[in-house]
Amino acid sequence: MCICTHAYFAVGCSEDKRTAPTYSDTTPPAAVHNLATAPAAEDRVTIYWTAPGDDGSVGQASHYDLRYSLTRITETFWDFTTIVASCPEPVPAGQMQHLEISGLGLGKWYFGLKTADEVPNWSDLSNIATATIGDTIASSAIHDLEIFSFDETSATLIWTAPGDDGDIGQAAEYDLRYDFGPISEENWAAAHRVQGVPRPGSVDTNEFFTINDLETGRAYFVGIKTLDDRSNASELSNVVSVTPAQDNLPPGQVLDLNATNAIGHSVSLTWTSPGDNGYVGLALEYDLRYSEAQITEDSWNEATRVHDVFQPGVAGREEAYIVHNLELETPYFFAIKTADDELNWSEMSNVVSATTIALAKLTHSLRRVGAREGCWSPNGNNLVFQADYTDQYSQELYRIPTNGGEPTRLSDESGGALRPA
């Protein structure tokens, strides 16, 4: 009779009929610490790891218990996870192993692994690897939904387009809804969905949409969500309210009209565009006027109107305009009013003044060719030009205030810099 025993240090075989000494194996395999996933494709994920040993990181273990779940895997919730039935047998310690798991649904999956020896002694839980099947990233929530304008039976909305994944890419669909009371995530499903909303535009573009057939005098609350091509929905936007009625609300008063410079026969003005209704929406037109005398509401009609002023931009945009054909060495006063499409006129803005001055030389050069390619800033405050201002063999770019002063060098290129814009 031959009695063989497997102990941690030795395997013995003896003809001695006495009971051979036995050794208890209490050392489990080491925990796997490099469990990882390859990029997921369709419904499958490939899992990779390095085989541990039978005893710690030595030898060859007996079997694996690989599991996955749509919720995070921990020791506490290990028994509630799904077991992979076709897990491979362990290979000698230190070798790489992999397994492809298929049939997974959309979502973020978590994977964990334990290893056992022949006793079995079980290792600790491995690190947790993750893989995402399909697109689970929703668009960013819209935070700037506004009432652009309204009348007796309709309301026009404006907002900024988010992306497909957060603020990246182009989303697939808007879900615009209204109700007769405040809208929240809890009652979103019961709100009335508006049909015919166009597909989202590119990220950061202004979106406009008009809801028609509204009841005059009734309050409406409006919110919007964005969906991507996997129907991942964003969080609810800010909620706005409107009561359709005749528009008697004028645009807001311009309070920051400013004369930035007065050179030659021109004066540059800047201000912030108000809205259609107060400081929301888009107004219809500006009435910009100037006079050599102080402008007041009583003298408004005597002031000279500028007839080629552009249409107002969206509320809050910085506006800039240059008034031409003025007399030299003359003080002028400027003011502006704004009208909406119902010809409700705002109050007169703050009044600013500026005195035109004769033309002055702003630039010079070391060579007869002089400074070249002058380019004005949009608000007329600065001039950018190219010149050999300090080196007659290399032209660089400079900026100088329109009201004079020393130029600031903007470029430092070995071959020079040309053609500012």
Tab-separated table of C-alpha atoms in Angstrom:
chain	number	residue	atom	x	y	z
A	1	MET	CA	0.000	0.000	0.000
A	2	CYS	CA	1.316	3.446	-0.948
A	3	ILE	CA	0.080	6.512	0.872
A	4	CYS	CA	0.867	9.850	-0.812
A	5	THR	CA	0.286	13.209	0.762
A	6	HIS	CA	0.546	16.692	-0.736
A	7	ALA	CA	1.916	19.239	1.698
A	8	TYR	CA	3.173	22.776	1.231
A	9	PHE	CA	6.844	21.731	1.192
A	10	ALA	CA	6.907	18.096	0.027
A	11	VAL	CA	5.112	15.173	-1.536
A	12	GLY	CA	5.941	11.888	0.261
A	13	CYS	CA	5.324	8.279	-0.607
A	14	SER	CA	6.167	5.405	1.811
A	15	GLU	CA	5.640	1.604	2.262
A	16	ASP	CA	5.502	2.219	5.989
A	17	LYS	CA	2.024	1.291	7.124
A	18	ARG	CA	2.154	3.943	9.807
A	19	THR	CA	0.192	7.141	9.044
A	20	ALA	CA	2.417	9.612	7.213
A	21	PRO	CA	2.585	13.163	8.565
A	22	THR	CA	0.184	15.636	6.859
A	23	TYR	CA	0.515	19.380	6.352
A	24	SER	CA	-2.428	21.823	6.269
A	25	ASP	CA	-2.448	24.289	3.266
A	26	THR	CA	-3.913	27.558	4.602
A	27	THR	CA	-2.236	29.987	2.194
A	28	PRO	CA	-4.662	31.357	-0.417
A	29	PRO	CA	-3.724	32.602	-3.862
A	30	ALA	CA	-2.773	36.251	-4.106
A	31	ALA	CA	-5.462	38.743	-5.109
A	32	VAL	CA	-5.339	39.917	-8.720
A	33	HIS	CA	-4.468	43.629	-8.850
A	34	ASN	CA	-4.330	44.284	-12.592
A	35	LEU	CA	-7.787	43.237	-13.781
A	36	ALA	CA	-8.505	45.364	-16.863
A	37	THR	CA	-10.852	45.600	-19.836
A	38	ALA	CA	-10.245	46.197	-23.524
A	39	PRO	CA	-12.450	48.760	-25.314
A	40	ALA	CA	-15.992	47.401	-25.461
A	41	ALA	CA	-17.524	46.583	-28.859
A	42	GLU	CA	-21.236	45.986	-29.436
A	43	ASP	CA	-22.301	43.647	-26.602
A	44	ARG	CA	-18.958	42.179	-25.548
A	45	VAL	CA	-15.987	43.005	-23.328
A	46	THR	CA	-12.565	41.356	-23.111
A	47	ILE	CA	-11.105	40.992	-19.606
A	48	TYR	CA	-7.328	40.728	-18.959
A	49	TRP	CA	-5.350	39.821	-15.834
A	50	THR	CA	-2.124	38.192	-14.626
A	51	ALA	CA	-2.504	34.748	-13.096
A	52	PRO	CA	-1.658	34.626	-9.372
A	53	GLY	CA	-0.209	31.508	-7.762
A	54	ASP	CA	-1.512	28.617	-5.721
A	55	ASP	CA	0.079	29.959	-2.558
A	56	GLY	CA	0.305	33.701	-2.824
A	57	SER	CA	2.150	34.408	-6.080
A	58	VAL	CA	3.801	30.942	-6.344
A	59	GLY	CA	2.573	27.882	-8.205
A	60	GLN	CA	-0.653	27.369	-10.140
A	61	ALA	CA	-4.097	27.975	-8.685
A	62	SER	CA	-7.065	25.675	-9.250
A	63	HIS	CA	-9.937	27.821	-10.444
A	64	TYR	CA	-11.368	31.341	-10.808
A	65	ASP	CA	-14.623	32.990	-9.842
A	66	LEU	CA	-15.137	35.908	-12.236
A	67	ARG	CA	-18.280	38.018	-11.804
A	68	TYR	CA	-19.910	41.135	-13.248
A	69	SER	CA	-22.672	43.578	-12.341
A	70	LEU	CA	-24.267	46.878	-13.370
A	71	THR	CA	-23.652	48.133	-9.827
A	72	ARG	CA	-20.297	48.544	-8.116
A	73	ILE	CA	-18.869	45.236	-6.834
A	74	THR	CA	-17.713	44.949	-3.207
A	75	GLU	CA	-17.165	42.080	-0.775
A	76	THR	CA	-20.529	42.889	0.775
A	77	PHE	CA	-22.442	42.552	-2.506
A	78	TRP	CA	-20.310	39.785	-4.057
A	79	ASP	CA	-23.055	37.176	-3.727
A	80	PHE	CA	-25.516	39.380	-5.646
A	81	THR	CA	-23.381	39.563	-8.798
A	82	THR	CA	-23.509	37.439	-11.964
A	83	ILE	CA	-21.065	34.514	-12.258
A	84	VAL	CA	-19.211	33.967	-15.549
A	85	ALA	CA	-19.858	30.301	-16.345
A	86	SER	CA	-17.075	29.790	-18.894
A	87	CYS	CA	-14.116	31.100	-16.929
A	88	PRO	CA	-10.754	29.526	-17.971
A	89	GLU	CA	-8.583	27.448	-15.670
A	90	PRO	CA	-5.653	29.273	-14.059
A	91	VAL	CA	-2.236	29.086	-15.716
A	92	PRO	CA	1.135	29.226	-13.909
A	93	ALA	CA	1.690	32.353	-11.845
A	94	GLY	CA	2.788	35.429	-13.787
A	95	GLN	CA	1.244	34.539	-17.144
A	96	MET	CA	-1.388	36.724	-18.762
A	97	GLN	CA	-4.944	35.459	-19.227
A	98	HIS	CA	-8.003	36.894	-20.918
A	99	LEU	CA	-11.664	36.122	-21.445
A	100	GLU	CA	-14.324	37.614	-23.704
A	101	ILE	CA	-17.763	38.107	-22.162
A	102	SER	CA	-20.634	38.625	-24.601
A	103	GLY	CA	-24.363	39.310	-24.371
A	104	LEU	CA	-23.994	42.416	-22.200
A	105	GLY	CA	-26.600	45.156	-22.421
A	106	LEU	CA	-26.083	48.905	-22.584
A	107	GLY	CA	-24.583	50.520	-19.527
A	108	LYS	CA	-21.505	50.665	-17.342
A	109	TRP	CA	-20.423	47.198	-16.198
A	110	TYR	CA	-18.235	46.295	-13.210
A	111	PHE	CA	-16.001	43.178	-13.096
A	112	GLY	CA	-14.329	41.419	-10.146
A	113	LEU	CA	-12.254	38.227	-9.742
A	114	LYS	CA	-11.376	35.794	-6.950
A	115	THR	CA	-8.960	32.855	-7.187
A	116	ALA	CA	-9.000	29.524	-5.303
A	117	ASP	CA	-6.505	26.746	-4.715
A	118	GLU	CA	-7.418	23.037	-4.427
A	119	VAL	CA	-8.421	23.232	-0.727
A	120	PRO	CA	-10.099	25.661	-1.610
A	121	ASN	CA	-8.535	28.735	-0.057
A	122	TRP	CA	-10.004	31.859	-1.685
A	123	SER	CA	-8.076	35.003	-2.483
A	124	ASP	CA	-9.280	38.501	-1.630
A	125	LEU	CA	-11.376	40.313	-4.190
A	126	SER	CA	-9.385	41.753	-7.084
A	127	ASN	CA	-9.381	45.365	-8.150
A	128	ILE	CA	-12.642	46.277	-9.909
A	129	ALA	CA	-12.458	46.828	-13.664
A	130	THR	CA	-15.162	48.652	-15.636
A	131	ALA	CA	-16.379	48.828	-19.228
A	132	THR	CA	-19.151	50.824	-20.873
A	133	ILE	CA	-21.387	49.265	-23.510
A	134	GLY	CA	-22.891	51.922	-25.758
A	135	ASP	CA	-23.120	55.678	-25.151
A	136	THR	CA	-24.256	56.444	-21.612
A	137	ILE	CA	-23.114	60.087	-21.477
A	138	ALA	CA	-26.005	62.534	-21.665
A	139	SER	CA	-25.968	66.094	-22.970
A	140	SER	CA	-25.323	68.948	-20.579
A	141	ALA	CA	-28.395	70.563	-19.077
A	142	ILE	CA	-29.490	73.848	-20.651
A	143	HIS	CA	-29.179	76.686	-18.131
A	144	ASP	CA	-29.980	79.752	-20.261
A	145	LEU	CA	-33.522	79.103	-21.513
A	146	GLU	CA	-35.233	82.489	-21.914
A	147	ILE	CA	-38.432	84.018	-23.257
A	148	PHE	CA	-37.213	85.824	-26.348
A	149	SER	CA	-40.518	87.531	-27.180
A	150	PHE	CA	-44.260	86.921	-26.904
A	151	ASP	CA	-47.634	88.160	-28.104
A	152	GLU	CA	-51.282	87.299	-27.443
A	153	THR	CA	-51.051	83.651	-28.580
A	154	SER	CA	-47.380	82.687	-28.886
A	155	ALA	CA	-44.018	82.802	-27.135
A	156	THR	CA	-40.567	82.573	-28.718
A	157	LEU	CA	-37.818	80.880	-26.717
A	158	ILE	CA	-34.045	81.167	-26.988
A	159	TRP	CA	-31.305	78.943	-25.546
A	160	THR	CA	-27.773	77.737	-26.284
A	161	ALA	CA	-27.323	74.299	-27.864
A	162	PRO	CA	-25.440	71.739	-25.725
A	163	GLY	CA	-23.533	68.772	-27.158
A	164	ASP	CA	-24.134	65.045	-27.589
A	165	ASP	CA	-21.830	64.044	-24.720
A	166	GLY	CA	-21.871	66.899	-22.250
A	167	ASP	CA	-20.747	69.865	-24.359
A	168	ILE	CA	-19.070	67.776	-27.088
A	169	GLY	CA	-20.604	66.759	-30.398
A	170	GLN	CA	-24.087	67.418	-31.736
A	171	ALA	CA	-27.176	66.166	-29.905
A	172	ALA	CA	-30.047	64.361	-31.637
A	173	GLU	CA	-33.287	65.752	-30.261
A	174	TYR	CA	-34.957	68.309	-27.984
A	175	ASP	CA	-37.788	67.470	-25.607
A	176	LEU	CA	-39.560	70.785	-24.996
A	177	ARG	CA	-42.533	70.780	-22.616
A	178	TYR	CA	-44.918	73.205	-20.941
A	179	ASP	CA	-47.414	73.040	-18.121
A	180	PHE	CA	-49.682	75.413	-16.216
A	181	GLY	CA	-47.652	75.185	-13.020
A	182	PRO	CA	-43.950	74.927	-12.162
A	183	ILE	CA	-42.170	72.002	-13.873
A	184	SER	CA	-39.762	69.705	-12.026
A	185	GLU	CA	-38.145	66.317	-12.596
A	186	GLU	CA	-40.955	64.775	-10.544
A	187	ASN	CA	-43.795	66.002	-12.784
A	188	TRP	CA	-41.873	66.166	-16.090
A	189	ALA	CA	-43.629	63.125	-17.572
A	190	ALA	CA	-47.041	64.754	-17.075
A	191	ALA	CA	-46.100	68.032	-18.836
A	192	HIS	CA	-47.298	68.713	-22.398
A	193	ARG	CA	-44.637	67.897	-25.007
A	194	VAL	CA	-44.315	70.400	-27.881
A	195	GLN	CA	-44.114	68.862	-31.345
A	196	GLY	CA	-42.058	70.117	-34.283
A	197	VAL	CA	-39.002	71.344	-32.380
A	198	PRO	CA	-36.037	71.307	-34.827
A	199	ARG	CA	-33.024	69.047	-34.351
A	200	PRO	CA	-30.274	70.584	-32.188
A	201	GLY	CA	-27.652	72.682	-33.917
A	202	SER	CA	-23.920	72.708	-33.273
A	203	VAL	CA	-22.627	73.286	-29.759
A	204	ASP	CA	-22.969	76.891	-28.494
A	205	THR	CA	-25.254	78.064	-31.318
A	206	ASN	CA	-28.329	80.106	-30.401
A	207	GLU	CA	-31.552	78.139	-30.790
A	208	PHE	CA	-34.952	79.796	-31.350
A	209	PHE	CA	-38.385	78.200	-31.276
A	210	THR	CA	-41.896	79.635	-31.147
A	211	ILE	CA	-44.723	77.896	-29.300
A	212	ASN	CA	-48.012	78.839	-30.983
A	213	ASP	CA	-51.722	78.498	-30.163
A	214	LEU	CA	-51.341	79.583	-26.549
A	215	GLU	CA	-54.244	80.933	-24.521
A	216	THR	CA	-54.131	84.679	-23.944
A	217	GLY	CA	-53.763	85.640	-20.302
A	218	ARG	CA	-52.850	82.158	-19.067
A	219	ALA	CA	-49.503	81.465	-17.409
A	220	TYR	CA	-47.295	78.822	-19.028
A	221	PHE	CA	-44.192	77.215	-17.520
A	222	VAL	CA	-41.629	75.860	-19.989
A	223	GLY	CA	-38.633	73.537	-19.646
A	224	ILE	CA	-36.436	71.548	-22.008
A	225	LYS	CA	-34.245	68.437	-22.065
A	226	THR	CA	-31.772	67.285	-24.719
A	227	LEU	CA	-31.446	63.711	-26.013
A	228	ASP	CA	-28.534	62.084	-27.825
A	229	ASP	CA	-28.757	59.318	-30.443
A	230	ARG	CA	-28.915	56.698	-27.655
A	231	SER	CA	-31.860	58.500	-26.010
A	232	ASN	CA	-29.716	59.544	-23.030
A	233	ALA	CA	-31.605	62.545	-21.673
A	234	SER	CA	-30.012	65.568	-20.042
A	235	GLU	CA	-31.168	66.956	-16.742
A	236	LEU	CA	-34.051	69.425	-16.818
A	237	SER	CA	-33.163	72.962	-17.888
A	238	ASN	CA	-33.999	76.061	-15.944
A	239	VAL	CA	-37.763	76.643	-16.119
A	240	VAL	CA	-39.193	79.911	-17.471
A	241	SER	CA	-42.734	81.244	-17.430
A	242	VAL	CA	-44.708	83.501	-19.759
A	243	THR	CA	-48.265	84.832	-19.910
A	244	PRO	CA	-49.266	85.529	-23.544
A	245	ALA	CA	-50.706	89.025	-23.848
A	246	GLN	CA	-50.291	92.175	-25.868
A	247	ASP	CA	-46.668	93.239	-25.560
A	248	ASN	CA	-46.662	96.541	-23.702
A	249	LEU	CA	-43.253	96.001	-22.134
A	250	PRO	CA	-40.499	98.133	-23.733
A	251	PRO	CA	-36.849	97.168	-24.090
A	252	GLY	CA	-34.560	97.926	-21.183
A	253	GLN	CA	-32.753	101.242	-20.869
A	254	VAL	CA	-29.127	101.317	-22.053
A	255	LEU	CA	-27.125	102.376	-19.003
A	256	ASP	CA	-23.524	101.903	-20.146
A	257	LEU	CA	-23.224	103.995	-23.322
A	258	ASN	CA	-19.582	105.009	-23.615
A	259	ALA	CA	-17.537	107.154	-26.035
A	260	THR	CA	-14.236	105.326	-26.436
A	261	ASN	CA	-12.344	107.756	-28.654
A	262	ALA	CA	-12.862	110.756	-30.921
A	263	ILE	CA	-10.333	110.995	-33.739
A	264	GLY	CA	-10.750	113.109	-36.841
A	265	HIS	CA	-14.383	113.285	-37.927
A	266	SER	CA	-15.495	110.180	-35.997
A	267	VAL	CA	-16.452	109.076	-32.479
A	268	SER	CA	-16.558	105.434	-31.399
A	269	LEU	CA	-19.380	104.343	-29.082
A	270	THR	CA	-19.954	101.109	-27.139
A	271	TRP	CA	-22.862	99.787	-25.068
A	272	THR	CA	-24.597	96.568	-24.017
A	273	SER	CA	-27.699	95.552	-25.945
A	274	PRO	CA	-30.905	95.447	-23.879
A	275	GLY	CA	-33.693	92.976	-24.608
A	276	ASP	CA	-37.090	92.981	-26.252
A	277	ASN	CA	-38.899	92.901	-22.910
A	278	GLY	CA	-36.714	94.672	-20.422
A	279	TYR	CA	-33.386	92.870	-20.605
A	280	VAL	CA	-34.587	89.608	-22.188
A	281	GLY	CA	-34.846	88.703	-25.863
A	282	LEU	CA	-34.037	90.627	-29.021
A	283	ALA	CA	-35.174	94.198	-29.686
A	284	LEU	CA	-36.054	95.556	-33.143
A	285	GLU	CA	-34.111	98.784	-33.672
A	286	TYR	CA	-31.907	101.502	-32.205
A	287	ASP	CA	-32.405	105.250	-32.370
A	288	LEU	CA	-28.944	106.764	-31.884
A	289	ARG	CA	-28.711	110.559	-31.778
A	290	TYR	CA	-26.083	113.254	-31.278
A	291	SER	CA	-26.051	116.974	-30.688
A	292	GLU	CA	-23.644	119.788	-29.890
A	293	ALA	CA	-25.935	120.627	-26.947
A	294	GLN	CA	-26.825	118.489	-23.953
A	295	ILE	CA	-29.468	115.868	-24.850
A	296	THR	CA	-32.520	115.437	-22.626
A	297	GLU	CA	-35.967	113.914	-23.116
A	298	ASP	CA	-37.229	117.425	-23.901
A	299	SER	CA	-34.513	118.062	-26.521
A	300	TRP	CA	-34.473	114.520	-27.947
A	301	ASN	CA	-36.335	115.410	-31.131
A	302	GLU	CA	-33.901	118.258	-31.911
A	303	ALA	CA	-30.870	115.941	-31.820
A	304	THR	CA	-29.551	114.491	-35.097
A	305	ARG	CA	-30.516	110.860	-35.715
A	306	VAL	CA	-27.960	108.410	-37.159
A	307	HIS	CA	-29.813	106.435	-39.831
A	308	ASP	CA	-27.561	103.454	-40.580
A	309	VAL	CA	-27.278	101.876	-37.138
A	310	PHE	CA	-27.444	98.076	-37.178
A	311	GLN	CA	-30.237	96.056	-35.572
A	312	PRO	CA	-29.822	95.160	-31.882
A	313	GLY	CA	-28.114	91.947	-30.899
A	314	VAL	CA	-29.348	89.454	-28.320
A	315	ALA	CA	-29.691	90.909	-24.832
A	316	GLY	CA	-26.338	91.272	-23.093
A	317	ARG	CA	-24.157	91.443	-26.218
A	318	GLU	CA	-21.498	94.156	-26.459
A	319	GLU	CA	-22.340	96.610	-29.247
A	320	ALA	CA	-19.951	99.021	-30.977
A	321	TYR	CA	-20.626	101.731	-33.541
A	322	ILE	CA	-18.603	104.600	-35.061
A	323	VAL	CA	-20.398	107.871	-35.819
A	324	HIS	CA	-18.818	109.548	-38.851
A	325	ASN	CA	-18.973	112.934	-40.626
A	326	LEU	CA	-18.576	115.052	-37.511
A	327	GLU	CA	-16.872	118.434	-37.324
A	328	LEU	CA	-13.289	118.694	-36.062
A	329	GLU	CA	-12.502	120.219	-32.688
A	330	THR	CA	-16.176	120.062	-31.701
A	331	PRO	CA	-17.815	118.689	-28.529
A	332	TYR	CA	-20.722	116.292	-29.104
A	333	PHE	CA	-23.310	114.592	-26.871
A	334	PHE	CA	-24.678	111.119	-27.640
A	335	ALA	CA	-27.709	109.093	-26.443
A	336	ILE	CA	-29.675	106.072	-27.628
A	337	LYS	CA	-33.147	104.539	-27.366
A	338	THR	CA	-34.314	101.023	-28.273
A	339	ALA	CA	-37.634	99.785	-29.721
A	340	ASP	CA	-39.268	96.340	-29.929
A	341	ASP	CA	-41.467	94.965	-32.726
A	342	GLU	CA	-44.531	96.600	-31.146
A	343	LEU	CA	-42.668	99.928	-31.265
A	344	ASN	CA	-42.502	100.164	-27.492
A	345	TRP	CA	-39.593	102.565	-26.938
A	346	SER	CA	-37.173	102.352	-24.045
A	347	GLU	CA	-36.201	105.265	-21.884
A	348	MET	CA	-33.317	107.373	-23.124
A	349	SER	CA	-29.882	105.991	-22.250
A	350	ASN	CA	-27.252	107.717	-20.219
A	351	VAL	CA	-25.736	110.650	-22.149
A	352	VAL	CA	-22.024	110.683	-23.033
A	353	SER	CA	-19.882	113.370	-24.592
A	354	ALA	CA	-16.699	113.508	-26.637
A	355	THR	CA	-14.744	116.220	-28.435
A	356	THR	CA	-13.336	115.420	-31.857
A	357	ILE	CA	-9.678	116.199	-32.338
A	358	ALA	CA	-7.612	116.776	-35.447
A	359	LEU	CA	-5.896	113.808	-37.074
A	360	ALA	CA	-2.604	112.833	-35.467
A	361	LYS	CA	0.232	110.637	-36.667
A	362	LEU	CA	0.182	107.403	-34.676
A	363	THR	CA	3.014	105.375	-36.183
A	364	HIS	CA	6.517	105.786	-37.586
A	365	SER	CA	9.248	103.580	-39.052
A	366	LEU	CA	12.989	103.446	-39.507
A	367	ARG	CA	12.608	103.260	-43.277
A	368	ARG	CA	10.811	105.355	-45.853
A	369	VAL	CA	8.407	102.507	-46.505
A	370	GLY	CA	6.959	103.252	-43.077
A	371	ALA	CA	4.434	101.355	-40.987
A	372	ARG	CA	2.089	99.181	-43.039
A	373	GLU	CA	-1.015	96.982	-42.959
A	374	GLY	CA	-2.817	98.968	-40.282
A	375	CYS	CA	-5.806	97.128	-38.777
A	376	TRP	CA	-8.334	98.709	-36.392
A	377	SER	CA	-9.712	96.827	-33.414
A	378	PRO	CA	-13.498	96.252	-33.635
A	379	ASN	CA	-14.258	98.966	-31.081
A	380	GLY	CA	-11.834	101.444	-32.658
A	381	ASN	CA	-9.721	101.768	-29.513
A	382	ASN	CA	-6.489	100.377	-30.955
A	383	LEU	CA	-4.533	100.124	-34.186
A	384	VAL	CA	-2.345	97.094	-34.971
A	385	PHE	CA	0.312	97.519	-37.672
A	386	GLN	CA	3.557	96.052	-38.978
A	387	ALA	CA	6.740	98.120	-38.951
A	388	ASP	CA	10.512	98.026	-38.602
A	389	TYR	CA	10.062	100.109	-35.494
A	390	THR	CA	13.324	99.041	-33.843
A	391	ASP	CA	15.099	96.937	-36.498
A	392	GLN	CA	15.354	98.144	-40.093
A	393	TYR	CA	15.748	94.549	-41.338
A	394	SER	CA	12.762	92.917	-39.611
A	395	GLN	CA	9.147	93.952	-39.396
A	396	GLU	CA	7.117	93.030	-36.314
A	397	LEU	CA	3.544	93.690	-35.172
A	398	TYR	CA	2.703	96.575	-32.856
A	399	ARG	CA	-0.393	97.917	-31.154
A	400	ILE	CA	-1.007	101.558	-30.336
A	401	PRO	CA	-4.038	103.248	-28.704
A	402	THR	CA	-6.057	105.408	-31.085
A	403	ASN	CA	-5.588	108.399	-28.800
A	404	GLY	CA	-1.806	108.106	-29.100
A	405	GLY	CA	1.034	106.944	-26.899
A	406	GLU	CA	3.868	104.464	-27.218
A	407	PRO	CA	3.275	101.304	-29.299
A	408	THR	CA	3.343	97.865	-27.679
A	409	ARG	CA	5.254	95.147	-29.513
A	410	LEU	CA	3.081	92.064	-30.045
A	411	SER	CA	5.386	89.675	-31.937
A	412	ASP	CA	8.968	88.431	-31.756
A	413	GLU	CA	9.663	86.263	-34.803
A	414	SER	CA	13.124	85.614	-36.266
A	415	GLY	CA	11.820	86.314	-39.770
A	416	GLY	CA	9.437	89.057	-38.755
A	417	ALA	CA	5.635	89.053	-38.555
A	418	LEU	CA	3.280	90.433	-41.180
A	419	ARG	CA	-0.365	91.150	-41.986
A	420	PRO	CA	-2.162	91.643	-38.667
A	421	ALA	CA	-5.896	91.006	-38.483
